[in-house]
mmCIF file of C-alpha atoms in Angstrom:
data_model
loop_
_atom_site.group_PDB
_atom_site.id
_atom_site.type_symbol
_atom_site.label_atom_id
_atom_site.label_comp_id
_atom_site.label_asym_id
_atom_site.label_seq_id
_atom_site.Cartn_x
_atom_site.Cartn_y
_atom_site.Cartn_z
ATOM 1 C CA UNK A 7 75.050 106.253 110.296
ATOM 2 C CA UNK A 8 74.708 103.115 112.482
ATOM 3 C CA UNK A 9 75.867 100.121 110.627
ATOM 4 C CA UNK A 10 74.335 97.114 108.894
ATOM 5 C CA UNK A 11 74.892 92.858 110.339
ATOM 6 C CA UNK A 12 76.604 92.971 107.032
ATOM 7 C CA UNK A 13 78.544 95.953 107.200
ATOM 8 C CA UNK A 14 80.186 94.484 110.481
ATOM 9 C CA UNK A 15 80.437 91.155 109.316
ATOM 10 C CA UNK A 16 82.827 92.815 106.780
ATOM 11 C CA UNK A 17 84.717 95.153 109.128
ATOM 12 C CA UNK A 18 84.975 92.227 111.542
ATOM 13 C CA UNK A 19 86.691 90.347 109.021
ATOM 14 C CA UNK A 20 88.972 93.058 108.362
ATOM 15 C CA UNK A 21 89.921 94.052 111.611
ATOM 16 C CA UNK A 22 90.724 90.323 112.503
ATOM 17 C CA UNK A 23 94.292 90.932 111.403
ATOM 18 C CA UNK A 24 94.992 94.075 113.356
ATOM 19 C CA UNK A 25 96.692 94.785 116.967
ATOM 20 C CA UNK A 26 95.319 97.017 119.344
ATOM 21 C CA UNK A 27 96.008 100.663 119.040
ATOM 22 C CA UNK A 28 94.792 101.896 122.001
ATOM 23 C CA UNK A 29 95.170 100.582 125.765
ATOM 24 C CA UNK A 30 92.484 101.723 127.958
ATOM 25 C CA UNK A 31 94.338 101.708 132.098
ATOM 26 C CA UNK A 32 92.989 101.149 135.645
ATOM 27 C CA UNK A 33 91.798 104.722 135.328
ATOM 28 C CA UNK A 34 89.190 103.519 132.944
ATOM 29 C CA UNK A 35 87.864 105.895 129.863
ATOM 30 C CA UNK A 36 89.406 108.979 130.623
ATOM 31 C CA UNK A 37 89.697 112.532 128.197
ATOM 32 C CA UNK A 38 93.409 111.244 127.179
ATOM 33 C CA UNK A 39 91.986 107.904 126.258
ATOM 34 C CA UNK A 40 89.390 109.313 124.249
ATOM 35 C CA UNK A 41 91.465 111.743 122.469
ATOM 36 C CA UNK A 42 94.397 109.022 121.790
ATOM 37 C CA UNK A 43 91.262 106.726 120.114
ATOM 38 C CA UNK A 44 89.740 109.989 117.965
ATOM 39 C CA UNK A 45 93.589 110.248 116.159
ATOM 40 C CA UNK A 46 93.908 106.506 115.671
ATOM 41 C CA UNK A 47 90.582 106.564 114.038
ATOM 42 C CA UNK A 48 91.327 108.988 112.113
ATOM 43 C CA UNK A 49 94.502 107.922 111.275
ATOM 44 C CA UNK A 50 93.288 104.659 110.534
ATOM 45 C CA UNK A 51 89.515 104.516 110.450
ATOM 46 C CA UNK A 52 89.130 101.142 112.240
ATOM 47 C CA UNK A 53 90.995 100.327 115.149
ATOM 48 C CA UNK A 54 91.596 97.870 117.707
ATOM 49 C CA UNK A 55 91.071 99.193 121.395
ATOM 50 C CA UNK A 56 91.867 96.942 124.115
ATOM 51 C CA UNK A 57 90.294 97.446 127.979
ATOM 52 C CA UNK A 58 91.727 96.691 131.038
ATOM 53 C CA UNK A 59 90.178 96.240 134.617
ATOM 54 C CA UNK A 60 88.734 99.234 135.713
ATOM 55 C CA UNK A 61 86.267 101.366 136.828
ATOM 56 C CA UNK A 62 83.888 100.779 133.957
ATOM 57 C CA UNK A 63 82.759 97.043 133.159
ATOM 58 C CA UNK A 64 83.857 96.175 129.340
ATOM 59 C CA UNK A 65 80.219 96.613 127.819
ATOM 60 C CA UNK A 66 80.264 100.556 129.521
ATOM 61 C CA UNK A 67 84.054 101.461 128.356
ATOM 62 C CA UNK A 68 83.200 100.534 124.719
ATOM 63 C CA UNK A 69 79.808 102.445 124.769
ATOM 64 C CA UNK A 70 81.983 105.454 126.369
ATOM 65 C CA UNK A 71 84.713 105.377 123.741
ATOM 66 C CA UNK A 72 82.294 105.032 120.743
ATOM 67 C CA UNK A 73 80.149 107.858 122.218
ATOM 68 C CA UNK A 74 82.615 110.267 123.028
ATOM 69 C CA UNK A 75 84.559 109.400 119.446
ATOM 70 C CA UNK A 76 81.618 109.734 117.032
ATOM 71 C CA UNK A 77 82.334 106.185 115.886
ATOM 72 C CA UNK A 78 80.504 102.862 115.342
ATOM 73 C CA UNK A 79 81.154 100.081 118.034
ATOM 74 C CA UNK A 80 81.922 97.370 114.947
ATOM 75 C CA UNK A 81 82.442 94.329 118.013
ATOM 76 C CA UNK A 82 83.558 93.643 121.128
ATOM 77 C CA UNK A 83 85.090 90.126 121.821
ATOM 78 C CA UNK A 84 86.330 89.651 125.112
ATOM 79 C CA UNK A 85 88.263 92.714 126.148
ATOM 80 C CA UNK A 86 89.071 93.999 122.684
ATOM 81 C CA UNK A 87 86.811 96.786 121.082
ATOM 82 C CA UNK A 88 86.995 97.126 117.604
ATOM 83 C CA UNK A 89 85.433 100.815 116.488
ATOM 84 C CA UNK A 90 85.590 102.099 113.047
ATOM 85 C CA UNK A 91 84.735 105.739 111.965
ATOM 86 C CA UNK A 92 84.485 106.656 108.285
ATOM 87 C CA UNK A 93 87.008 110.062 107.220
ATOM 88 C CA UNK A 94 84.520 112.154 104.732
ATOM 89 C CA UNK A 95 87.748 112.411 102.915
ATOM 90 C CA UNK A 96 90.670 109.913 101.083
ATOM 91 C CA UNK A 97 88.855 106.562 103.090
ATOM 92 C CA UNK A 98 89.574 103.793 102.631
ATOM 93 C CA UNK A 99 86.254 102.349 102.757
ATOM 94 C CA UNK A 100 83.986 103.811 100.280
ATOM 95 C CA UNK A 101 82.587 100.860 99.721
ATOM 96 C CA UNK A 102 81.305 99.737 103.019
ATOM 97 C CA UNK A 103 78.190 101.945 102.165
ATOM 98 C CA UNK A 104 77.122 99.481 99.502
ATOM 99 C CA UNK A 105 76.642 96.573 101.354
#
């Protein structure tokens, strides 16, 4: 489900806090990246990804990483993505759907 302005406003605001999880290399968005961002999400459901120079400008890596996770592109400030993808079980934000 694509999300709301208020829906990120919110996960903005809690991802503000948070480190990145995720480096993305020189070799851009790569299988290995996009695997290593599908078990932080869902270990964690919204993570922090930051991108590096590479082969892919910011704007594409992001797109790349969202697409090829299943999750929501929340914001991208600078080089830091920050993607969240809801578990259908035990998450943690249950009531994200209500605003």
């Amino acid at each position: 489900m694509p999300l709301t302005g208020k829906q990120r406003r919110h996960l903005r605001g809690l991802g503000h806090h948070l480190e990145p999880v995720v480096i993305v290399g020189q070799s851009g968005v790569t299988e290995g990246v996009i695997a290593a961002v599908e078990q932080a999400l869902n270990d964690h459901e919204l993570i922090k990804v930051k991108i590096n120079e590479g082969p892919e400008d910011r704007h594409e890596a992001a797109k790349k990483l969202a697409e090829g996770t299943g999750s929501e592109l929340a914001q991208l400030l600078g080089r830091t993505a920050l993607l969240f993808k809801k578990r259908d079980e035990d998450s943690k934000f249950e009531k994200l759907e209500k605003l």
